[in-house]
Amino acid sequence: MGNRIRVSALSLRRRAGAGFAALLLVALASGTGARAAPSPSPAPSPSPTSWSSGVGDPGRLDPRITEIMRKPEYRHAQWGLLQTEPADGQVLHSLFPGQFFIPGSTAKLFAVSGTWRTLGTDHRFVTPVYAVGERTGATLTGDLDLVAQGDLTMGGRTRPDGTVAYTDLDHTYANDFPGATLTPENPLAGIDQLARQVRDSGITRVDGDVIVDSRLFAPDPVLDPTPTPLIINDNLIDLLTRPGDRAGADARLDWRPKAAPYRVTSTVKTVAAGKPTNVTVTAADGGTRIRLSGTIAADSEPLLRTSPITDPAAFGRTALIEALARAGVEVSAAATAPNPVARLPRDYDGRPRVAAYTSPPYEQYAKLILKVSHNLGANLGICLMAVTTGGNQCEDGFPVLAAFLDRAGVDRRQAELMDGRGGNPADRATPQALVQMLAYWQRTPDAQRFREALPILGVDGLLAENCRSCPARGKVFAKTGAAVGGDTLNDRLAVGAITIAGYLDKGGGRFDTFYAGVNGASTPTADPAGVLTIANDLALIAAYLQESP
């Protein structure tokens, strides 16, 4: 299965208790081509009533698809399928199109679409710093206030050309799926840029404090992970462990972003090649004291883990004070003191703006969210839609999303959402609703941009490693989703859902919309590789739909 898919069954079981429903691990599957599935053992075929009028007609499905659906592991599962032509919406294949399915991360198609169209393709987040006080020459007697605007990356992923960098397996999944990697960009880039601008404004001393103003919206714990108005490095500390020179040597450690009072120590030891790699992360003192322990094999690739930044505003305040010092601006307040929000003014009318960081356009953020299944970014969209109403409660974003879906021609009665990422146990969506969402984009000037923001089969994102040499490579653009938990009773994994939805490039400028998903499957054992087998089946179904005439 490759080195990237060693996932702990215990981890999946524990996350099941928290309503784990995250990314589809198609990107980690070992399949490299759209080959036929293995010949199944004798098993019941899908009931003839499942093809009957009222629930859908699969049409003339590629026999390779029906062979997959009849595999023994799907004996108790429910399949859904829908494929339509773009010109007139003609249904080509249909199986339970109006039935609720657990969407997993295909729910991000709704949240990202709503945020994209509400904010606008070219919307940029402008995060200002105001001087609040009296200025005498190069000295500000008063405070510098950074007013957080909900920028997802604050420059931490921005390339020199203005695009947003991502890796196929994002660092936000590092604790669950080894193989996650970092982008090379400096996670404090936006903070550093603000500090330099303050110095360029002529200020070299602040007799006062630095404050992060996070009043844009109130964090909502129902959204997990919970968005905050200031986000730096996805509110994570990255911890990268490399083996030492020989067995018995201390492992090498690097971490980022570095800001007081965070301190990281490691007792990880290098063990002989082929021995188990097992690194544990613990945190204390509000998450500011991080310790790594365990072992790493001498032949191991660098191992990435993360630890949460528990107070993003306080972290941002400290990071900005330290960046100001690097830029030549002295601040009299201690860098590690609490964020003094009581000093914030009612508003900033008449206050001089001494710095501002401008983000890439939202289109780039949408691409990041969809390519890597970025959970924090998808949930953030709900809060950002709320802000457009003048409110600061994230739940106020759902009426905005509802109004958008109505305008887009999506029957929102066929969707049930409690978050933006598809991770709440209550989330449901029908194949019809997801295909309606996809069809909407084909009627807009941004059709190509949206399509290419999705993972591309065999090319990038969470579909990068699938079907790399099959005819459908590069011709399926699709968001993937999963809901996976534990079945302790039977010592196996309960696969609530594996789903995929997007576009099939049929040639000549025609892109069919499609959905394929299975609910209620299970793995033979507690080995997480069984989940990847199911995930690969869904990728193969998408490939076969594209290849079929």
Coordinates of C-alpha atoms in Angstrom, one line a residue:
M1 CA 0.0 0.0 0.0
G2 CA 3.0 2.3 0.2
N3 CA 4.6 4.2 3.1
R4 CA 2.0 6.9 3.1
I5 CA -1.0 4.9 4.4
R6 CA -0.1 3.5 7.7
V7 CA -3.1 4.7 9.6
S8 CA -3.9 3.7 13.1
A9 CA -7.1 1.8 13.5
L10 CA -7.2 3.0 17.1
S11 CA -7.0 6.6 15.8
L12 CA -10.0 6.0 13.5
R13 CA -11.9 4.5 16.4
R14 CA -11.2 7.4 18.7
R15 CA -12.1 10.0 16.0
A16 CA -15.4 8.1 15.4
G17 CA -16.5 9.1 18.9
A18 CA -16.0 12.8 17.9
G19 CA -18.1 12.3 14.7
F20 CA -15.1 11.8 12.4
A21 CA -16.0 12.6 8.8
A22 CA -13.2 14.0 6.9
L23 CA -11.2 13.5 3.7
L24 CA -11.5 10.6 1.4
L25 CA -8.2 8.8 1.2
V26 CA -8.3 8.2 -2.5
A27 CA -5.0 10.1 -2.8
L28 CA -3.3 7.5 -0.6
A29 CA -4.6 4.4 -2.4
S30 CA -2.1 2.2 -4.3
G31 CA -4.1 1.9 -7.5
T32 CA -2.2 3.3 -10.5
G33 CA -4.7 2.5 -13.2
A34 CA -8.3 2.0 -14.0
R35 CA -8.0 -1.7 -14.0
A36 CA -10.9 -4.0 -13.4
A37 CA -11.7 -4.8 -9.8
P38 CA -10.7 -8.3 -8.6
S39 CA -13.2 -11.0 -9.4
P40 CA -15.6 -11.1 -6.5
S41 CA -16.6 -14.1 -4.5
P42 CA -20.2 -15.2 -5.0
A43 CA -22.4 -12.6 -3.3
P44 CA -25.9 -11.2 -3.7
S45 CA -26.4 -8.8 -6.7
P46 CA -28.0 -5.5 -6.1
S47 CA -31.7 -6.0 -5.7
P48 CA -33.6 -5.5 -9.0
T49 CA -35.8 -3.1 -7.1
S50 CA -32.9 -0.8 -6.7
W51 CA -33.0 -0.1 -10.4
S52 CA -36.8 0.4 -10.5
S53 CA -38.8 3.5 -11.3
G54 CA -38.9 6.0 -8.5
V55 CA -35.4 5.3 -7.2
G56 CA -33.5 5.6 -10.4
D57 CA -32.3 3.6 -13.4
P58 CA -28.6 3.0 -13.7
G59 CA -28.8 2.8 -17.5
R60 CA -26.2 0.8 -19.3
L61 CA -23.4 0.9 -16.7
D62 CA -19.9 -0.2 -17.6
P63 CA -19.8 -3.8 -16.3
R64 CA -16.7 -3.0 -14.4
I65 CA -18.8 -0.6 -12.3
T66 CA -21.5 -3.2 -11.5
E67 CA -18.7 -5.7 -10.7
I68 CA -17.4 -3.3 -8.0
M69 CA -20.9 -2.7 -6.6
R70 CA -21.5 -6.5 -6.2
K71 CA -18.3 -7.1 -4.2
P72 CA -18.9 -9.0 -0.9
E73 CA -17.9 -6.0 1.2
Y74 CA -20.8 -4.0 -0.1
R75 CA -23.4 -6.7 0.8
H76 CA -25.1 -4.5 3.4
A77 CA -24.2 -1.1 1.8
Q78 CA -26.2 1.4 -0.2
W79 CA -24.9 2.8 -3.5
G80 CA -25.9 6.1 -5.0
L81 CA -25.0 7.2 -8.5
L82 CA -25.9 10.1 -10.8
Q83 CA -24.5 11.3 -14.1
T84 CA -26.0 14.1 -16.3
E85 CA -25.1 15.8 -19.5
P86 CA -24.3 19.5 -19.3
A87 CA -26.4 20.8 -22.2
D88 CA -29.8 19.9 -21.0
G89 CA -29.3 18.0 -17.8
Q90 CA -30.2 14.7 -19.4
V91 CA -29.7 11.8 -16.9
L92 CA -27.4 9.2 -18.1
H93 CA -27.1 7.0 -15.0
S94 CA -29.1 7.2 -11.9
L95 CA -29.3 5.2 -8.7
F96 CA -31.2 6.6 -5.6
P97 CA -30.5 10.2 -6.8
G98 CA -33.0 11.6 -4.3
Q99 CA -31.9 9.6 -1.2
F100 CA -29.9 11.2 1.6
F101 CA -26.3 10.0 1.8
I102 CA -23.6 10.9 4.3
P103 CA -21.6 13.4 2.2
G104 CA -18.2 13.5 4.0
S105 CA -16.1 16.2 2.4
T106 CA -18.2 16.5 -0.7
A107 CA -20.3 18.8 1.5
K108 CA -17.5 21.3 0.9
L109 CA -18.9 21.8 -2.6
F110 CA -21.8 23.7 -0.9
A111 CA -19.8 25.8 1.6
V112 CA -17.0 26.7 -0.8
S113 CA -19.4 27.6 -3.6
G114 CA -21.5 29.8 -1.3
T115 CA -18.4 31.6 0.1
W116 CA -16.9 32.0 -3.4
R117 CA -20.1 33.6 -4.8
T118 CA -20.9 35.6 -1.7
L119 CA -17.4 37.2 -1.4
G120 CA -16.6 37.1 -5.1
T121 CA -13.9 35.4 -7.2
D122 CA -11.5 38.3 -6.8
H123 CA -12.2 39.1 -3.2
R124 CA -9.1 39.8 -1.2
F125 CA -8.7 40.0 2.6
V126 CA -7.1 43.2 3.7
T127 CA -5.7 42.9 7.3
P128 CA -4.8 46.4 8.6
V129 CA -2.7 47.6 11.5
Y130 CA -3.9 50.9 13.1
A131 CA -1.9 53.3 15.2
V132 CA -4.1 54.2 18.2
G133 CA -2.6 57.0 20.3
E134 CA -0.4 60.0 19.8
R135 CA 2.5 60.1 17.4
T136 CA 5.6 62.2 18.1
G137 CA 8.2 61.7 15.5
A138 CA 9.2 58.1 15.3
T139 CA 7.5 57.2 18.6
L140 CA 3.9 56.1 19.0
T141 CA 2.5 56.6 22.5
G142 CA -0.3 54.1 22.4
D143 CA -1.0 50.9 20.7
L144 CA -0.7 49.1 17.4
D145 CA -4.0 47.2 16.7
L146 CA -4.0 44.4 14.1
V147 CA -7.6 44.0 13.0
A148 CA -8.1 40.4 12.0
Q149 CA -10.2 39.9 8.8
G150 CA -10.6 36.1 8.5
D151 CA -7.6 35.6 6.1
L152 CA -7.1 31.9 5.9
T153 CA -3.3 31.9 5.4
M154 CA -2.0 35.4 6.2
G155 CA 0.7 34.9 3.6
G156 CA 1.9 31.7 5.0
R157 CA 1.3 29.8 1.7
T158 CA 1.5 32.6 -0.8
R159 CA 4.0 32.0 -3.6
P160 CA 5.9 34.9 -5.3
D161 CA 3.4 34.8 -8.2
G162 CA 0.5 35.3 -5.8
T163 CA -0.9 31.8 -6.0
V164 CA -1.5 29.7 -2.9
A165 CA 0.8 26.7 -2.3
Y166 CA -0.5 23.3 -1.2
T167 CA 0.7 19.7 -1.1
D168 CA -1.3 16.7 -2.0
L169 CA -1.5 15.5 1.6
D170 CA -1.7 18.6 3.8
H171 CA 0.0 19.2 7.1
T172 CA -3.4 19.6 8.8
Y173 CA -3.8 15.8 8.4
A174 CA -0.3 15.0 9.7
N175 CA -1.3 13.5 13.0
D176 CA -3.5 10.9 11.4
F177 CA -1.9 10.1 8.0
P178 CA 1.9 9.9 7.8
G179 CA 3.2 11.3 4.5
A180 CA 1.8 14.8 5.0
T181 CA 4.3 17.4 3.9
L182 CA 4.9 21.1 4.3
T183 CA 4.9 23.9 1.7
P184 CA 8.2 25.8 1.7
E185 CA 6.6 29.2 2.3
N186 CA 7.2 31.1 5.6
P187 CA 4.1 30.8 7.8
L188 CA 4.9 34.2 9.3
A189 CA 5.2 36.0 6.0
G190 CA 2.1 38.2 6.4
I191 CA 3.1 39.1 10.0
D192 CA 6.6 40.0 8.8
Q193 CA 5.3 42.1 6.0
L194 CA 3.0 44.1 8.4
A195 CA 6.0 44.7 10.7
R196 CA 8.1 46.0 7.8
Q197 CA 5.3 48.3 6.8
V198 CA 5.0 49.7 10.3
R199 CA 8.7 50.5 10.2
D200 CA 8.4 52.0 6.7
S201 CA 5.6 54.3 8.1
G202 CA 8.3 55.9 10.3
I203 CA 7.5 54.3 13.6
T204 CA 10.5 52.9 15.5
R205 CA 9.2 52.8 19.0
V206 CA 5.8 51.9 20.5
D207 CA 5.3 53.1 24.1
G208 CA 2.2 51.0 24.6
D209 CA 1.1 47.6 23.4
V210 CA 0.3 45.5 20.4
I211 CA -3.3 44.1 20.3
V212 CA -5.0 41.6 18.0
D213 CA -8.6 42.7 17.4
S214 CA -10.6 39.5 16.9
R215 CA -14.1 41.0 17.0
L216 CA -14.9 40.1 13.4
F217 CA -16.8 37.0 14.5
A218 CA -17.1 34.8 17.6
P219 CA -15.5 31.4 17.3
D220 CA -18.2 28.7 17.2
P221 CA -17.2 25.3 18.7
V222 CA -20.0 23.6 16.8
L223 CA -17.7 24.1 13.8
D224 CA -14.8 21.7 14.3
P225 CA -12.1 22.7 13.6
T226 CA -13.2 26.1 14.9
P227 CA -12.3 29.1 12.8
T228 CA -10.9 32.2 14.4
P229 CA -10.6 35.7 12.9
L230 CA -6.8 35.5 12.9
I231 CA -5.3 32.3 11.5
I232 CA -1.6 31.7 11.3
N233 CA -0.3 28.4 9.9
D234 CA -3.8 26.9 10.2
N235 CA -3.4 27.5 14.0
L236 CA -0.9 24.7 14.2
I237 CA 2.7 24.3 15.2
D238 CA 4.5 22.0 12.7
L239 CA 6.9 19.5 14.2
L240 CA 9.3 17.8 11.7
T241 CA 11.4 14.8 13.0
R242 CA 14.3 13.3 10.9
P243 CA 16.3 10.3 11.9
G244 CA 19.8 10.8 13.3
D245 CA 23.0 9.6 11.8
R246 CA 22.8 6.1 13.3
A247 CA 20.7 3.9 15.5
G248 CA 20.7 5.1 19.1
A249 CA 21.3 8.8 18.1
D250 CA 18.9 11.6 19.0
A251 CA 16.5 12.3 16.2
R252 CA 16.7 15.7 14.5
L253 CA 13.9 18.2 15.2
D254 CA 12.7 21.3 13.4
W255 CA 9.5 23.2 14.1
R256 CA 7.6 26.2 12.9
P257 CA 6.3 28.9 13.3
K258 CA 8.6 30.0 16.1
A259 CA 7.2 32.5 18.6
A260 CA 7.5 32.9 22.4
P261 CA 6.3 31.4 24.7
Y262 CA 6.1 28.2 22.6
R263 CA 8.9 25.8 23.4
V264 CA 9.5 22.4 21.8
T265 CA 11.7 19.6 23.1
S266 CA 12.2 16.0 21.8
T267 CA 13.5 12.7 23.3
V268 CA 12.9 10.8 20.1
K269 CA 15.6 8.3 19.4
T270 CA 16.7 6.8 16.1
V271 CA 16.3 3.0 15.8
A272 CA 17.6 0.6 13.2
A273 CA 16.3 0.6 9.7
G274 CA 13.0 -1.3 9.4
K275 CA 12.2 -0.9 13.0
P276 CA 8.9 0.8 14.0
T277 CA 8.5 4.6 13.8
N278 CA 6.3 5.8 16.6
V279 CA 6.3 9.5 17.6
T280 CA 4.0 10.9 20.3
V281 CA 3.3 14.6 20.9
T282 CA 2.1 16.0 24.2
A283 CA 1.5 19.6 25.2
A284 CA 1.2 21.4 28.5
D285 CA 0.8 25.0 29.8
G286 CA -2.0 25.9 27.4
G287 CA -0.2 24.2 24.5
T288 CA 2.9 26.3 24.8
R289 CA 5.2 23.5 26.1
I290 CA 5.4 20.7 23.5
R291 CA 7.3 17.5 23.9
L292 CA 7.9 14.7 21.3
S293 CA 8.9 11.2 22.4
G294 CA 9.3 7.8 20.8
T295 CA 11.3 6.4 18.0
I296 CA 12.0 6.9 14.3
A297 CA 13.7 4.4 12.0
A298 CA 17.0 5.2 10.5
D299 CA 15.6 4.7 7.0
S300 CA 12.4 6.7 7.6
E301 CA 11.3 9.7 5.7
P302 CA 10.9 12.9 7.7
L303 CA 7.9 12.5 9.9
L304 CA 5.5 15.5 10.4
R305 CA 3.3 16.0 13.4
T306 CA 1.4 19.1 14.6
S307 CA 0.3 20.6 17.8
P308 CA -2.6 23.2 18.1
I309 CA -2.1 26.9 18.7
T310 CA -4.7 27.2 21.5
D311 CA -4.9 31.0 21.6
P312 CA -4.4 32.3 18.0
A313 CA -4.9 36.0 19.0
A314 CA -2.2 35.8 21.7
F315 CA 0.1 33.9 19.4
G316 CA -0.4 36.5 16.7
R317 CA 0.2 39.3 19.1
T318 CA 3.5 37.8 20.2
A319 CA 4.5 37.0 16.6
L320 CA 3.9 40.6 15.6
I321 CA 5.9 42.0 18.5
E322 CA 8.8 39.7 17.6
A323 CA 8.5 40.6 13.9
L324 CA 8.5 44.3 14.8
A325 CA 11.7 43.8 16.7
R326 CA 13.3 42.2 13.7
A327 CA 12.1 45.1 11.5
G328 CA 13.6 47.7 13.9
V329 CA 10.6 48.7 15.9
E330 CA 10.8 48.5 19.7
V331 CA 7.7 47.8 21.7
S332 CA 7.6 48.6 25.4
A333 CA 5.1 45.8 26.3
A334 CA 6.2 42.3 27.0
A335 CA 5.9 40.0 24.0
T336 CA 4.3 37.2 26.0
A337 CA 1.7 39.2 28.0
P338 CA -2.0 38.5 27.5
N339 CA -3.7 40.1 24.5
P340 CA -5.2 43.2 26.1
V341 CA -8.6 43.4 24.3
A342 CA -10.0 45.8 26.9
R343 CA -7.8 48.5 25.4
L344 CA -9.4 48.2 21.9
P345 CA -11.3 51.3 20.7
R346 CA -14.9 51.1 19.6
D347 CA -13.9 51.7 16.0
Y348 CA -11.0 53.0 13.9
D349 CA -12.6 56.1 12.4
G350 CA -9.8 58.7 12.1
R351 CA -7.1 56.3 13.2
P352 CA -4.1 56.2 10.9
R353 CA -3.6 52.9 9.1
V354 CA 0.2 52.2 9.2
A355 CA 0.2 48.7 7.6
A356 CA -2.0 46.3 5.7
Y357 CA -1.5 42.8 4.4
T358 CA -3.5 42.0 1.2
S359 CA -4.3 38.3 0.5
P360 CA -4.5 36.5 -2.8
P361 CA -8.0 36.3 -4.3
Y362 CA -10.5 34.0 -2.7
E363 CA -10.4 31.8 -5.8
Q364 CA -7.0 30.7 -4.6
Y365 CA -8.2 29.9 -1.2
A366 CA -11.1 27.9 -2.7
K367 CA -8.6 25.9 -4.6
L368 CA -6.6 25.1 -1.5
I369 CA -9.7 24.0 0.4
L370 CA -11.0 21.8 -2.4
K371 CA -7.6 20.3 -3.4
V372 CA -6.6 19.1 0.0
S373 CA -10.0 19.0 1.7
H374 CA -9.0 21.8 4.1
N375 CA -11.5 21.5 7.0
L376 CA -10.7 24.8 8.8
G377 CA -11.0 26.7 5.5
A378 CA -14.4 25.2 4.7
N379 CA -15.8 26.0 8.1
L380 CA -14.3 29.5 8.0
G381 CA -16.5 30.1 4.9
I382 CA -19.6 29.8 7.1
C383 CA -18.3 32.6 9.4
L384 CA -17.2 34.8 6.5
M385 CA -20.7 34.5 5.0
A386 CA -22.1 35.6 8.4
V387 CA -19.9 38.7 8.4
T388 CA -21.4 39.9 5.2
T389 CA -24.7 40.3 7.0
G390 CA -23.2 42.6 9.6
G391 CA -23.3 40.0 12.3
N392 CA -20.6 38.2 14.2
Q393 CA -22.2 34.8 14.9
C394 CA -21.0 32.1 12.5
E395 CA -24.4 30.4 12.5
D396 CA -25.7 33.5 10.7
G397 CA -23.8 32.3 7.6
F398 CA -26.2 29.4 7.0
P399 CA -29.1 31.7 5.9
V400 CA -26.7 33.3 3.5
L401 CA -25.7 29.9 2.2
A402 CA -29.4 28.9 1.9
A403 CA -30.2 32.0 -0.2
F404 CA -27.3 31.3 -2.5
L405 CA -28.4 27.7 -3.0
D406 CA -31.9 28.9 -3.9
R407 CA -30.4 31.3 -6.5
A408 CA -28.1 28.6 -7.8
G409 CA -31.0 26.2 -8.5
V410 CA -30.1 23.7 -5.8
D411 CA -32.9 22.1 -3.9
R412 CA -31.6 22.8 -0.4
R413 CA -34.3 20.5 1.1
Q414 CA -32.0 17.8 -0.3
A415 CA -29.2 18.9 2.0
E416 CA -28.8 19.0 5.7
L417 CA -25.7 20.8 7.0
M418 CA -24.4 21.7 10.5
D419 CA -20.9 22.8 9.3
G420 CA -19.0 23.7 6.1
R421 CA -16.7 20.7 5.9
G422 CA -19.0 17.7 6.0
G423 CA -17.8 16.5 9.4
N424 CA -20.9 16.8 11.5
P425 CA -22.7 13.5 12.1
A426 CA -26.0 15.2 11.1
D427 CA -24.7 16.2 7.6
R428 CA -26.6 14.7 4.7
A429 CA -27.0 15.4 1.0
T430 CA -28.6 13.7 -2.0
P431 CA -26.7 12.9 -5.2
Q432 CA -29.2 15.3 -6.9
A433 CA -28.3 18.2 -4.7
L434 CA -24.6 17.8 -5.2
V435 CA -25.0 17.4 -9.0
Q436 CA -27.2 20.5 -9.0
M437 CA -24.4 22.4 -7.3
L438 CA -21.9 21.3 -9.8
A439 CA -24.3 22.1 -12.7
Y440 CA -24.7 25.6 -11.4
W441 CA -21.0 26.4 -12.0
Q442 CA -21.2 25.3 -15.6
R443 CA -23.6 28.2 -16.2
T444 CA -21.1 30.8 -14.8
P445 CA -18.1 32.6 -16.3
D446 CA -16.0 30.9 -13.5
A447 CA -16.9 27.3 -14.7
Q448 CA -13.3 26.4 -15.7
R449 CA -11.8 28.0 -12.6
F450 CA -14.1 26.1 -10.3
R451 CA -13.6 22.8 -12.2
E452 CA -9.8 23.1 -12.1
A453 CA -9.9 24.0 -8.3
L454 CA -11.1 20.4 -7.7
P455 CA -8.6 17.5 -7.3
I456 CA -7.7 16.0 -10.7
L457 CA -7.6 12.3 -11.1
G458 CA -3.9 11.1 -11.3
V459 CA -2.6 14.7 -11.2
D460 CA -3.0 16.5 -7.9
G461 CA -4.8 17.0 -4.6
L462 CA -6.4 14.0 -3.0
L463 CA -6.7 12.2 -6.3
A464 CA -3.0 12.6 -7.2
E465 CA -2.0 8.9 -6.7
N466 CA -5.0 7.3 -8.3
C467 CA -5.2 6.2 -11.9
R468 CA -1.9 7.7 -12.9
S469 CA -1.6 5.7 -16.0
C470 CA -5.2 5.0 -17.0
P471 CA -7.1 6.6 -19.9
A472 CA -9.1 8.8 -17.4
R473 CA -6.0 10.4 -15.9
G474 CA -6.5 14.2 -16.0
K475 CA -10.1 13.8 -17.2
V476 CA -11.9 13.6 -13.8
F477 CA -12.2 16.7 -11.7
A478 CA -13.8 15.8 -8.4
K479 CA -14.2 16.4 -4.7
T480 CA -13.9 13.4 -2.5
G481 CA -15.4 12.6 0.9
A482 CA -15.5 10.1 3.7
A483 CA -17.0 9.2 7.0
V484 CA -15.1 6.5 8.8
G485 CA -15.4 5.2 12.4
G486 CA -14.8 2.1 14.5
D487 CA -16.8 -1.1 14.8
T488 CA -15.4 -2.5 18.1
L489 CA -18.2 -5.1 18.2
N490 CA -16.8 -6.8 15.1
D491 CA -13.2 -5.6 15.3
R492 CA -13.4 -3.8 12.0
L493 CA -14.0 -0.3 10.7
A494 CA -17.4 1.1 9.9
V495 CA -17.2 3.1 6.7
G496 CA -20.2 5.4 6.9
A497 CA -19.5 6.9 3.5
I498 CA -17.1 7.1 0.7
T499 CA -18.2 9.6 -1.9
I500 CA -16.9 11.4 -5.0
A501 CA -18.6 14.2 -7.0
G502 CA -17.4 16.4 -9.9
Y503 CA -17.0 16.5 -13.6
L504 CA -16.1 14.0 -16.3
D505 CA -14.2 15.4 -19.3
K506 CA -16.0 13.6 -22.2
G507 CA -14.1 15.5 -24.9
G508 CA -15.2 18.3 -27.2
G509 CA -15.7 20.7 -24.4
R510 CA -18.4 18.5 -22.7
F511 CA -18.1 18.0 -19.0
D512 CA -20.7 15.7 -17.5
T513 CA -21.6 16.2 -13.8
F514 CA -21.5 13.1 -11.6
Y515 CA -21.8 11.7 -8.1
A516 CA -20.9 8.2 -6.9
G517 CA -21.1 7.1 -3.3
V518 CA -21.5 4.2 -1.0
N519 CA -23.0 4.3 2.6
G520 CA -22.8 1.6 5.2
A521 CA -19.8 -0.4 4.0
S522 CA -17.4 -2.0 6.4
T523 CA -13.8 -3.3 6.2
P524 CA -13.0 -7.0 6.7
T525 CA -10.7 -6.2 9.7
A526 CA -9.5 -3.3 11.7
D527 CA -6.7 -2.7 9.2
P528 CA -7.3 0.8 7.7
A529 CA -6.0 -0.4 4.4
G530 CA -9.5 -1.7 3.9
V531 CA -10.8 1.8 3.8
L532 CA -8.3 2.6 1.1
T533 CA -9.6 -0.3 -1.0
I534 CA -13.1 1.1 -0.8
A535 CA -11.8 4.6 -1.7
N536 CA -10.0 3.2 -4.7
D537 CA -13.2 1.5 -5.8
L538 CA -14.9 5.0 -5.9
A539 CA -12.0 6.4 -7.9
L540 CA -12.2 3.5 -10.3
I541 CA -15.9 4.1 -10.8
A542 CA -15.3 7.7 -11.6
A543 CA -12.6 6.6 -14.1
Y544 CA -14.9 4.1 -15.7
L545 CA -17.7 6.6 -16.0
Q546 CA -15.3 8.9 -17.9
E547 CA -14.0 6.2 -20.1
S548 CA -17.5 4.9 -21.1
P549 CA -19.0 6.1 -24.3

